[in-house]
Amino acid sequence: MDAGSYRYSFSSSTEKAQSRCRQPLAKVGSTVYIPPLRSSSSNPPSYRQSGDRFIPDRSAMDFDIAHYLLTQPRKEKENTEVVSPAKEAYPERTLDAPDLVDDFYLNLLDWGSRNVLSIALGNTVYLWNASEGSTSELVTVDDDLGPVTSVNWAPDGQHLAIGLNNSEVQLWDSSSARLLRTLKEIHRSRVGTLAWNNNILTTGGMDGKIVNNDVRLRNHEVNTYRGHQQEVCGLKWSASGKHLASGGNDNLLHIWDISVATSSSFSSAANQNQWLHRFEGHNAAVKALAWCPFQSNLLASGGGGTDRCIKFWNTLTGACLNSVDTGSQVCALLWNKNERELLSSHGFTQNQLTLWKYPSMVKVAELCGHTSRVLYMAQSPDGCTVATAAGDETLRFWNVFGNPEVDKPAAKTKCTEPFANYSRIR
């Protein structure tokens, strides 16, 4: 189990009133919203201000601090030989994200192919149009269904899947704000992760099950994968759609071959457990997963607070190619689509983003700004901009990957990249 996870609980009446006064996805200026002091040590990090003093309340980080003090003192010196002087970079834009659930195992942020970003804040899913800078509310679910525990865009960028705390999955048409259907009785508990593969929506639940759902069919369940004993918190299909990577709170990473699943009966018990590879190298929950865009059989995975490692796997041979101790909880991973670089987001102690050069794993840049662990990351359709959401209840945008490759003979065209007028780290 990954230390420091936050389970959703109802806020006090005072905190709810304060959240109502905050406009979701409103632009934040130089003064970032500081969440109110909470009484429970299991709640997200909060802060107090008194006069000109800024006093952090780190009660919510007790587990992380204890682990750091016990195991970390000499770790920072281990990777000094491979680390080059890294640039520091800061967010280009910051939006307010009140009621963002601070839970390592959920997936509450995604950026669709039509340049619309979806984010779940408590029981509500909001859409932020990056081309226009406009915000709209898609849906607010009832308390007995929520909170929302996962969101994921279909490849067309129009249809959005929403996983709920009560185990249901809703499919929405974002253009008409219309609920198309609700998938029920897939799981016994919350659905924390979703992944599309054309018309197949794969769902992962706290019950440890992974289910492939063909959304075109009335009887939508077509395959079930059973390999995890605890909550499934990470799902990623390869670009080819042939392989699925799944990570869980049982510290396991599985690779599933869709051709094996479809070659036998859905009811077959053997079919439900035929993973291609089972990796046991991580020592904490595996949520961060990223398939390499320039090498189809290369998968990067990140471990939680008691593991702190990024590992690279050859999914053809099953070999672990490299393992790098990052020094802190790895929450999310994204590859640069234009260069051989990998971006990771982290928790205690720095709550930073780190840009790595692959395969040397030399640090290129440290991206600072969040004051709590950076749980969620999403990449713009052009691959240039990265959005991050953290327990500090802010949504931040970083022009970290630069401009996409353009052929030299091509005529100059107007850049439609979000926040193109902002400076970059390169």
CSV table of C-alpha atoms in Angstrom, one decimal:
chain,number,residue,atom,x,y,z
A,1,MET,CA,0.0,0.0,0.0
A,2,ASP,CA,1.3,3.4,-0.8
A,3,ALA,CA,1.5,5.7,2.2
A,4,GLY,CA,-0.2,9.0,2.4
A,5,SER,CA,-3.3,8.3,0.3
A,6,TYR,CA,-6.3,10.5,1.0
A,7,ARG,CA,-9.8,9.1,0.9
A,8,TYR,CA,-12.6,11.4,0.1
A,9,SER,CA,-14.5,12.7,3.1
A,10,PHE,CA,-17.2,15.4,3.5
A,11,SER,CA,-15.8,18.8,4.2
A,12,SER,CA,-17.0,20.9,7.1
A,13,SER,CA,-19.8,23.5,6.4
A,14,THR,CA,-17.2,26.2,6.6
A,15,GLU,CA,-14.9,24.6,4.0
A,16,LYS,CA,-17.9,24.0,1.7
A,17,ALA,CA,-18.9,27.6,1.9
A,18,GLN,CA,-15.4,28.7,1.1
A,19,SER,CA,-15.3,26.3,-1.9
A,20,ARG,CA,-18.6,27.8,-3.2
A,21,CYS,CA,-17.0,31.2,-3.1
A,22,ARG,CA,-14.2,30.0,-5.4
A,23,GLN,CA,-14.9,29.8,-9.1
A,24,PRO,CA,-13.6,26.5,-10.5
A,25,LEU,CA,-10.8,26.8,-13.1
A,26,ALA,CA,-10.6,30.6,-12.5
A,27,LYS,CA,-7.2,32.0,-13.2
A,28,VAL,CA,-5.0,32.4,-10.1
A,29,GLY,CA,-2.8,35.4,-9.8
A,30,SER,CA,0.4,35.7,-7.9
A,31,THR,CA,-1.4,34.8,-4.6
A,32,VAL,CA,-2.3,31.1,-4.7
A,33,TYR,CA,-5.3,29.9,-2.8
A,34,ILE,CA,-4.3,28.4,0.6
A,35,PRO,CA,-6.7,25.6,1.7
A,36,PRO,CA,-8.1,26.1,5.2
A,37,LEU,CA,-6.7,24.3,8.2
A,38,ARG,CA,-8.3,20.9,8.6
A,39,SER,CA,-8.7,19.0,11.8
A,40,SER,CA,-8.0,15.5,10.5
A,41,SER,CA,-4.4,14.5,9.9
A,42,SER,CA,-5.6,12.3,7.0
A,43,ASN,CA,-6.8,15.2,5.0
A,44,PRO,CA,-4.7,17.0,2.3
A,45,PRO,CA,-1.9,19.4,3.2
A,46,SER,CA,-3.2,22.7,4.4
A,47,TYR,CA,-1.7,26.0,5.5
A,48,ARG,CA,-2.0,28.8,8.0
A,49,GLN,CA,-1.2,32.4,7.6
A,50,SER,CA,-0.7,34.8,10.4
A,51,GLY,CA,0.4,38.4,9.6
A,52,ASP,CA,3.5,38.2,7.5
A,53,ARG,CA,4.4,34.7,8.6
A,54,PHE,CA,3.7,31.6,6.5
A,55,ILE,CA,3.5,28.5,8.6
A,56,PRO,CA,2.9,25.1,6.8
A,57,ASP,CA,0.8,22.5,8.6
A,58,ARG,CA,2.4,19.2,7.5
A,59,SER,CA,0.2,16.9,9.6
A,60,ALA,CA,-1.1,15.3,6.5
A,61,MET,CA,2.4,14.3,5.4
A,62,ASP,CA,3.3,12.4,8.6
A,63,PHE,CA,3.8,9.1,6.8
A,64,ASP,CA,5.9,10.6,4.1
A,65,ILE,CA,8.0,12.6,6.5
A,66,ALA,CA,8.6,9.5,8.8
A,67,HIS,CA,9.6,7.4,5.8
A,68,TYR,CA,11.9,10.1,4.5
A,69,LEU,CA,13.6,10.6,7.8
A,70,LEU,CA,14.1,6.9,8.3
A,71,THR,CA,15.3,5.9,4.8
A,72,GLN,CA,16.3,8.9,2.9
A,73,PRO,CA,19.3,10.7,4.5
A,74,ARG,CA,21.9,9.4,2.1
A,75,LYS,CA,19.7,8.8,-1.0
A,76,GLU,CA,20.2,12.3,-2.4
A,77,LYS,CA,23.9,11.6,-2.9
A,78,GLU,CA,23.4,8.4,-4.9
A,79,ASN,CA,22.5,9.9,-8.3
A,80,THR,CA,24.9,12.8,-8.3
A,81,GLU,CA,27.1,11.2,-10.9
A,82,VAL,CA,24.3,11.1,-13.5
A,83,VAL,CA,22.6,14.5,-12.7
A,84,SER,CA,23.6,17.5,-14.7
A,85,PRO,CA,22.8,21.1,-13.5
A,86,ALA,CA,19.1,21.2,-14.2
A,87,LYS,CA,17.2,24.3,-15.2
A,88,GLU,CA,14.3,25.5,-13.0
A,89,ALA,CA,11.0,26.3,-14.7
A,90,TYR,CA,7.7,27.6,-13.4
A,91,PRO,CA,4.1,27.3,-14.6
A,92,GLU,CA,2.9,29.5,-17.4
A,93,ARG,CA,-0.7,29.6,-16.1
A,94,THR,CA,-2.4,28.5,-12.9
A,95,LEU,CA,-6.1,27.8,-12.4
A,96,ASP,CA,-8.0,27.3,-9.2
A,97,ALA,CA,-9.3,23.7,-8.6
A,98,PRO,CA,-11.4,23.6,-5.4
A,99,ASP,CA,-12.5,20.3,-4.1
A,100,LEU,CA,-9.9,18.3,-6.1
A,101,VAL,CA,-9.7,14.9,-4.3
A,102,ASP,CA,-6.2,14.3,-3.0
A,103,ASP,CA,-6.0,10.5,-3.6
A,104,PHE,CA,-3.0,8.8,-5.2
A,105,TYR,CA,-5.1,6.0,-6.6
A,106,LEU,CA,-7.5,8.1,-8.7
A,107,ASN,CA,-7.2,9.6,-12.2
A,108,LEU,CA,-9.0,12.9,-12.3
A,109,LEU,CA,-7.4,14.8,-15.3
A,110,ASP,CA,-7.3,14.2,-19.0
A,111,TRP,CA,-6.7,16.2,-22.2
A,112,GLY,CA,-8.7,15.2,-25.3
A,113,SER,CA,-7.8,15.3,-29.0
A,114,ARG,CA,-10.1,18.3,-29.5
A,115,ASN,CA,-8.0,20.4,-27.1
A,116,VAL,CA,-10.5,20.2,-24.3
A,117,LEU,CA,-9.3,19.3,-20.8
A,118,SER,CA,-11.5,17.5,-18.3
A,119,ILE,CA,-11.1,17.6,-14.6
A,120,ALA,CA,-13.1,16.1,-11.8
A,121,LEU,CA,-13.6,18.4,-8.7
A,122,GLY,CA,-15.5,16.5,-6.0
A,123,ASN,CA,-18.8,15.4,-7.6
A,124,THR,CA,-18.5,17.7,-10.6
A,125,VAL,CA,-16.7,17.3,-14.0
A,126,TYR,CA,-15.6,20.5,-15.6
A,127,LEU,CA,-14.4,21.0,-19.2
A,128,TRP,CA,-11.8,23.7,-20.0
A,129,ASN,CA,-11.4,24.6,-23.7
A,130,ALA,CA,-7.7,25.3,-24.1
A,131,SER,CA,-8.2,27.0,-27.5
A,132,GLU,CA,-10.7,29.5,-26.1
A,133,GLY,CA,-9.8,29.5,-22.4
A,134,SER,CA,-13.5,28.9,-21.5
A,135,THR,CA,-14.9,26.7,-18.8
A,136,SER,CA,-18.1,24.7,-18.7
A,137,GLU,CA,-19.7,22.3,-16.2
A,138,LEU,CA,-20.5,18.9,-17.8
A,139,VAL,CA,-22.1,17.1,-14.9
A,140,THR,CA,-22.5,17.0,-11.1
A,141,VAL,CA,-23.4,13.6,-9.8
A,142,ASP,CA,-25.4,12.9,-6.6
A,143,ASP,CA,-23.6,12.3,-3.3
A,144,ASP,CA,-24.6,8.6,-3.3
A,145,LEU,CA,-22.8,8.2,-6.7
A,146,GLY,CA,-19.8,10.4,-6.1
A,147,PRO,CA,-17.2,11.6,-5.9
A,148,VAL,CA,-16.0,11.2,-9.4
A,149,THR,CA,-13.0,8.9,-9.3
A,150,SER,CA,-11.7,8.9,-12.9
A,151,VAL,CA,-12.1,10.6,-16.3
A,152,ASN,CA,-10.8,9.6,-19.7
A,153,TRP,CA,-11.5,11.0,-23.2
A,154,ALA,CA,-12.3,8.6,-26.1
A,155,PRO,CA,-10.0,8.9,-29.1
A,156,ASP,CA,-12.5,11.2,-30.9
A,157,GLY,CA,-12.2,13.9,-28.2
A,158,GLN,CA,-16.0,14.2,-28.0
A,159,HIS,CA,-17.0,11.4,-25.8
A,160,LEU,CA,-15.9,11.2,-22.1
A,161,ALA,CA,-16.0,8.3,-19.7
A,162,ILE,CA,-16.5,9.1,-16.1
A,163,GLY,CA,-15.8,6.5,-13.3
A,164,LEU,CA,-17.7,6.9,-10.0
A,165,ASN,CA,-17.2,6.0,-6.4
A,166,ASN,CA,-20.3,3.7,-6.4
A,167,SER,CA,-18.7,1.5,-9.2
A,168,GLU,CA,-20.7,2.9,-12.1
A,169,VAL,CA,-19.2,4.3,-15.3
A,170,GLN,CA,-21.0,7.0,-17.3
A,171,LEU,CA,-20.5,7.8,-21.0
A,172,TRP,CA,-21.1,11.4,-22.0
A,173,ASP,CA,-21.3,13.3,-25.3
A,174,SER,CA,-19.4,16.5,-24.4
A,175,SER,CA,-20.7,18.5,-27.4
A,176,SER,CA,-24.3,18.2,-26.3
A,177,ALA,CA,-23.7,17.6,-22.6
A,178,ARG,CA,-25.8,14.5,-22.8
A,179,LEU,CA,-25.5,11.2,-20.9
A,180,LEU,CA,-25.4,8.4,-23.4
A,181,ARG,CA,-25.4,5.4,-21.2
A,182,THR,CA,-24.4,4.1,-17.8
A,183,LEU,CA,-22.4,0.9,-17.4
A,184,LYS,CA,-23.4,-0.8,-14.2
A,185,GLU,CA,-22.3,-3.9,-12.2
A,186,ILE,CA,-18.9,-4.0,-13.8
A,187,HIS,CA,-17.1,-3.6,-10.4
A,188,ARG,CA,-18.0,-4.0,-6.8
A,189,SER,CA,-16.5,-0.7,-5.7
A,190,ARG,CA,-15.1,2.5,-7.1
A,191,VAL,CA,-13.6,2.8,-10.6
A,192,GLY,CA,-10.3,4.6,-10.2
A,193,THR,CA,-8.8,4.3,-13.7
A,194,LEU,CA,-10.1,4.2,-17.3
A,195,ALA,CA,-8.4,3.6,-20.7
A,196,TRP,CA,-9.8,3.7,-24.2
A,197,ASN,CA,-8.7,1.4,-27.1
A,198,ASN,CA,-10.9,2.5,-30.1
A,199,ASN,CA,-14.4,1.3,-29.1
A,200,ILE,CA,-13.2,-0.6,-26.1
A,201,LEU,CA,-13.3,1.1,-22.7
A,202,THR,CA,-11.2,-0.6,-20.2
A,203,THR,CA,-12.1,-0.1,-16.5
A,204,GLY,CA,-10.0,-0.8,-13.4
A,205,GLY,CA,-11.6,-1.0,-10.0
A,206,MET,CA,-10.8,-1.2,-6.3
A,207,ASP,CA,-12.0,-4.8,-6.5
A,208,GLY,CA,-8.8,-5.7,-8.5
A,209,LYS,CA,-10.7,-6.5,-11.7
A,210,ILE,CA,-9.9,-5.1,-15.1
A,211,VAL,CA,-12.8,-5.2,-17.6
A,212,ASN,CA,-12.9,-4.5,-21.4
A,213,ASN,CA,-16.2,-3.0,-22.3
A,214,ASP,CA,-17.3,-2.7,-26.0
A,215,VAL,CA,-19.5,0.4,-25.7
A,216,ARG,CA,-21.3,-0.4,-29.0
A,217,LEU,CA,-22.8,-3.6,-27.5
A,218,ARG,CA,-25.8,-3.9,-25.1
A,219,ASN,CA,-23.9,-6.6,-23.2
A,220,HIS,CA,-20.8,-4.5,-23.1
A,221,GLU,CA,-18.4,-6.8,-21.0
A,222,VAL,CA,-16.2,-8.7,-23.5
A,223,ASN,CA,-13.1,-9.6,-21.4
A,224,THR,CA,-12.0,-9.6,-17.8
A,225,TYR,CA,-8.4,-9.6,-16.6
A,226,ARG,CA,-7.8,-10.9,-13.1
A,227,GLY,CA,-4.2,-10.5,-11.9
A,228,HIS,CA,-4.3,-7.9,-9.2
A,229,GLN,CA,-5.2,-8.6,-5.6
A,230,GLN,CA,-5.8,-5.0,-4.7
A,231,GLU,CA,-7.0,-1.8,-6.3
A,232,VAL,CA,-6.1,-1.2,-9.9
A,233,CYS,CA,-4.8,2.4,-10.1
A,234,GLY,CA,-3.1,2.6,-13.5
A,235,LEU,CA,-4.2,1.5,-17.0
A,236,LYS,CA,-2.5,2.3,-20.4
A,237,TRP,CA,-3.0,0.8,-23.8
A,238,SER,CA,0.0,0.8,-26.2
A,239,ALA,CA,-0.2,2.9,-29.3
A,240,SER,CA,-0.9,-0.2,-31.4
A,241,GLY,CA,-3.8,-1.2,-29.2
A,242,LYS,CA,-2.3,-4.7,-28.8
A,243,HIS,CA,-1.0,-4.5,-25.3
A,244,LEU,CA,-2.4,-3.2,-22.0
A,245,ALA,CA,-0.3,-2.2,-19.0
A,246,SER,CA,-1.9,-2.3,-15.6
A,247,GLY,CA,-0.6,-1.2,-12.2
A,248,GLY,CA,-2.0,-1.8,-8.8
A,249,ASN,CA,-1.8,-1.2,-5.1
A,250,ASP,CA,-0.4,-4.7,-4.8
A,251,ASN,CA,2.9,-3.3,-6.2
A,252,LEU,CA,2.4,-5.4,-9.4
A,253,LEU,CA,2.6,-4.4,-13.0
A,254,HIS,CA,1.0,-6.6,-15.7
A,255,ILE,CA,1.2,-6.6,-19.5
A,256,TRP,CA,-1.9,-8.1,-21.2
A,257,ASP,CA,-2.1,-9.2,-24.8
A,258,ILE,CA,-5.5,-8.4,-26.4
A,259,SER,CA,-5.1,-11.2,-28.9
A,260,VAL,CA,-4.8,-13.8,-26.1
A,261,ALA,CA,-7.9,-12.4,-24.4
A,262,THR,CA,-10.0,-12.5,-27.6
A,263,SER,CA,-8.9,-16.0,-28.7
A,264,SER,CA,-10.9,-17.8,-26.0
A,265,SER,CA,-14.2,-17.7,-24.2
A,266,PHE,CA,-15.1,-14.8,-22.0
A,267,SER,CA,-16.2,-17.2,-19.3
A,268,SER,CA,-12.9,-19.1,-19.3
A,269,ALA,CA,-11.0,-18.8,-16.0
A,270,ALA,CA,-7.7,-19.3,-17.9
A,271,ASN,CA,-8.6,-16.4,-20.2
A,272,GLN,CA,-9.0,-14.1,-17.2
A,273,ASN,CA,-5.5,-14.7,-16.0
A,274,GLN,CA,-3.4,-14.9,-19.1
A,275,TRP,CA,-1.1,-12.0,-18.7
A,276,LEU,CA,1.9,-11.7,-21.0
A,277,HIS,CA,4.2,-10.5,-18.3
A,278,ARG,CA,4.0,-10.0,-14.6
A,279,PHE,CA,6.6,-7.6,-13.1
A,280,GLU,CA,7.2,-7.6,-9.3
A,281,GLY,CA,10.1,-5.1,-9.3
A,282,HIS,CA,8.3,-2.2,-7.5
A,283,ASN,CA,8.0,-2.0,-3.8
A,284,ALA,CA,4.9,0.3,-3.7
A,285,ALA,CA,1.7,0.9,-5.7
A,286,VAL,CA,2.2,1.3,-9.4
A,287,LYS,CA,0.1,4.1,-10.8
A,288,ALA,CA,2.4,6.0,-13.2
A,289,LEU,CA,2.6,4.2,-16.6
A,290,ALA,CA,3.7,5.6,-20.0
A,291,TRP,CA,4.4,3.7,-23.3
A,292,CYS,CA,7.3,5.2,-25.3
A,293,PRO,CA,6.2,6.9,-28.5
A,294,PHE,CA,9.5,6.1,-30.4
A,295,GLN,CA,10.0,2.5,-29.3
A,296,SER,CA,6.7,0.5,-29.2
A,297,ASN,CA,7.9,-2.2,-26.8
A,298,LEU,CA,9.3,0.2,-24.2
A,299,LEU,CA,7.2,0.9,-21.1
A,300,ALA,CA,8.1,3.3,-18.2
A,301,SER,CA,6.5,2.7,-14.8
A,302,GLY,CA,6.7,4.6,-11.5
A,303,GLY,CA,6.4,3.4,-7.9
A,304,GLY,CA,4.8,5.1,-4.9
A,305,GLY,CA,6.3,6.5,-1.7
A,306,THR,CA,8.1,3.4,-0.5
A,307,ASP,CA,9.6,2.7,-3.9
A,308,ARG,CA,10.3,6.0,-5.6
A,309,CYS,CA,11.7,4.4,-8.7
A,310,ILE,CA,11.1,4.8,-12.4
A,311,LYS,CA,11.7,1.5,-14.2
A,312,PHE,CA,11.9,0.8,-17.9
A,313,TRP,CA,10.7,-2.5,-19.3
A,314,ASN,CA,11.1,-4.3,-22.6
A,315,THR,CA,7.6,-5.7,-23.0
A,316,LEU,CA,8.7,-8.2,-25.7
A,317,THR,CA,11.3,-10.0,-23.6
A,318,GLY,CA,10.1,-9.0,-20.1
A,319,ALA,CA,13.5,-7.5,-19.2
A,320,CYS,CA,13.9,-4.6,-16.9
A,321,LEU,CA,16.2,-2.3,-18.8
A,322,ASN,CA,16.9,0.3,-16.1
A,323,SER,CA,15.7,1.5,-12.7
A,324,VAL,CA,16.3,5.1,-11.3
A,325,ASP,CA,15.6,6.1,-7.7
A,326,THR,CA,14.0,9.5,-8.0
A,327,GLY,CA,14.0,10.2,-4.2
A,328,SER,CA,10.2,10.7,-3.9
A,329,GLN,CA,6.8,9.2,-4.8
A,330,VAL,CA,6.3,8.9,-8.5
A,331,CYS,CA,2.7,10.0,-9.3
A,332,ALA,CA,2.6,10.3,-13.1
A,333,LEU,CA,4.8,9.9,-16.2
A,334,LEU,CA,4.7,11.4,-19.7
A,335,TRP,CA,7.0,11.0,-22.7
A,336,ASN,CA,8.0,13.9,-24.9
A,337,LYS,CA,6.5,13.1,-28.4
A,338,ASN,CA,9.2,15.1,-30.2
A,339,GLU,CA,12.4,14.3,-28.3
A,340,ARG,CA,13.8,11.5,-26.2
A,341,GLU,CA,12.7,12.9,-22.9
A,342,LEU,CA,10.5,11.7,-20.0
A,343,LEU,CA,8.6,13.9,-17.5
A,344,SER,CA,7.8,12.7,-14.0
A,345,SER,CA,5.6,14.2,-11.3
A,346,HIS,CA,6.4,13.7,-7.6
A,347,GLY,CA,5.2,14.0,-4.0
A,348,PHE,CA,7.1,14.8,-0.8
A,349,THR,CA,9.6,16.5,-0.4
A,350,GLN,CA,9.7,18.9,-3.3
A,351,ASN,CA,6.3,18.2,-5.1
A,352,GLN,CA,8.1,18.9,-8.4
A,353,LEU,CA,8.1,17.8,-12.0
A,354,THR,CA,11.3,16.4,-13.3
A,355,LEU,CA,12.3,16.3,-17.0
A,356,TRP,CA,14.8,13.5,-17.8
A,357,LYS,CA,16.9,12.9,-20.8
A,358,TYR,CA,16.4,9.3,-22.1
A,359,PRO,CA,18.2,6.9,-21.9
A,360,SER,CA,20.9,8.6,-19.8
A,361,MET,CA,18.3,9.8,-17.2
A,362,VAL,CA,20.2,13.0,-16.7
A,363,LYS,CA,18.0,15.7,-15.3
A,364,VAL,CA,17.2,18.4,-17.8
A,365,ALA,CA,14.9,20.6,-15.7
A,366,GLU,CA,13.1,20.8,-12.4
A,367,LEU,CA,9.6,22.4,-12.6
A,368,CYS,CA,8.5,23.9,-9.4
A,369,GLY,CA,5.3,25.6,-8.2
A,370,HIS,CA,3.0,23.1,-6.6
A,371,THR,CA,2.9,23.0,-2.8
A,372,SER,CA,1.5,19.4,-2.5
A,373,ARG,CA,2.1,16.2,-4.4
A,374,VAL,CA,1.5,16.4,-8.1
A,375,LEU,CA,-1.0,13.6,-8.5
A,376,TYR,CA,-2.3,14.1,-12.1
A,377,MET,CA,-0.7,15.0,-15.4
A,378,ALA,CA,-2.2,15.3,-18.9
A,379,GLN,CA,-0.6,16.3,-22.2
A,380,SER,CA,-2.0,18.6,-24.9
A,381,PRO,CA,-2.8,17.1,-28.3
A,382,ASP,CA,0.2,18.7,-30.0
A,383,GLY,CA,2.4,17.3,-27.2
A,384,CYS,CA,3.9,20.6,-26.2
A,385,THR,CA,1.9,21.6,-23.1
A,386,VAL,CA,1.5,19.6,-19.9
A,387,ALA,CA,-1.3,20.2,-17.3
A,388,THR,CA,-0.8,19.1,-13.7
A,389,ALA,CA,-3.2,19.0,-10.8
A,390,ALA,CA,-2.1,18.6,-7.2
A,391,GLY,CA,-3.4,18.4,-3.6
A,392,ASP,CA,-2.9,22.1,-3.3
A,393,GLU,CA,-6.1,22.4,-5.3
A,394,THR,CA,-4.5,24.1,-8.3
A,395,LEU,CA,-4.3,23.2,-12.0
A,396,ARG,CA,-1.0,24.4,-13.6
A,397,PHE,CA,0.2,24.5,-17.2
A,398,TRP,CA,3.8,24.1,-18.4
A,399,ASN,CA,5.2,24.6,-21.9
A,400,VAL,CA,7.8,22.0,-21.1
A,401,PHE,CA,8.2,20.1,-24.3
A,402,GLY,CA,8.7,23.0,-26.7
A,403,ASN,CA,7.4,23.4,-30.3
A,404,PRO,CA,6.5,20.3,-32.4
A,405,GLU,CA,8.8,19.4,-35.2
A,406,VAL,CA,8.1,21.4,-38.4
A,407,ASP,CA,9.7,20.7,-41.8
A,408,LYS,CA,12.0,23.5,-42.9
A,409,PRO,CA,10.5,24.1,-46.3
A,410,ALA,CA,7.1,24.5,-44.9
A,411,ALA,CA,5.6,27.9,-44.9
A,412,LYS,CA,5.0,29.7,-41.6
A,413,THR,CA,1.7,29.1,-40.1
A,414,LYS,CA,-0.1,30.6,-37.2
A,415,CYS,CA,0.6,28.6,-34.0
A,416,THR,CA,-2.5,27.3,-32.3
A,417,GLU,CA,-0.7,25.8,-29.4
A,418,PRO,CA,-2.2,26.7,-26.0
A,419,PHE,CA,-0.4,29.6,-24.3
A,420,ALA,CA,2.0,30.0,-27.3
A,421,ASN,CA,2.7,33.6,-26.2
A,422,TYR,CA,4.4,32.4,-23.0
A,423,SER,CA,8.1,31.7,-22.6
A,424,ARG,CA,9.5,28.2,-22.5
A,425,ILE,CA,12.2,26.5,-20.6
A,426,ARG,CA,14.2,26.0,-23.8
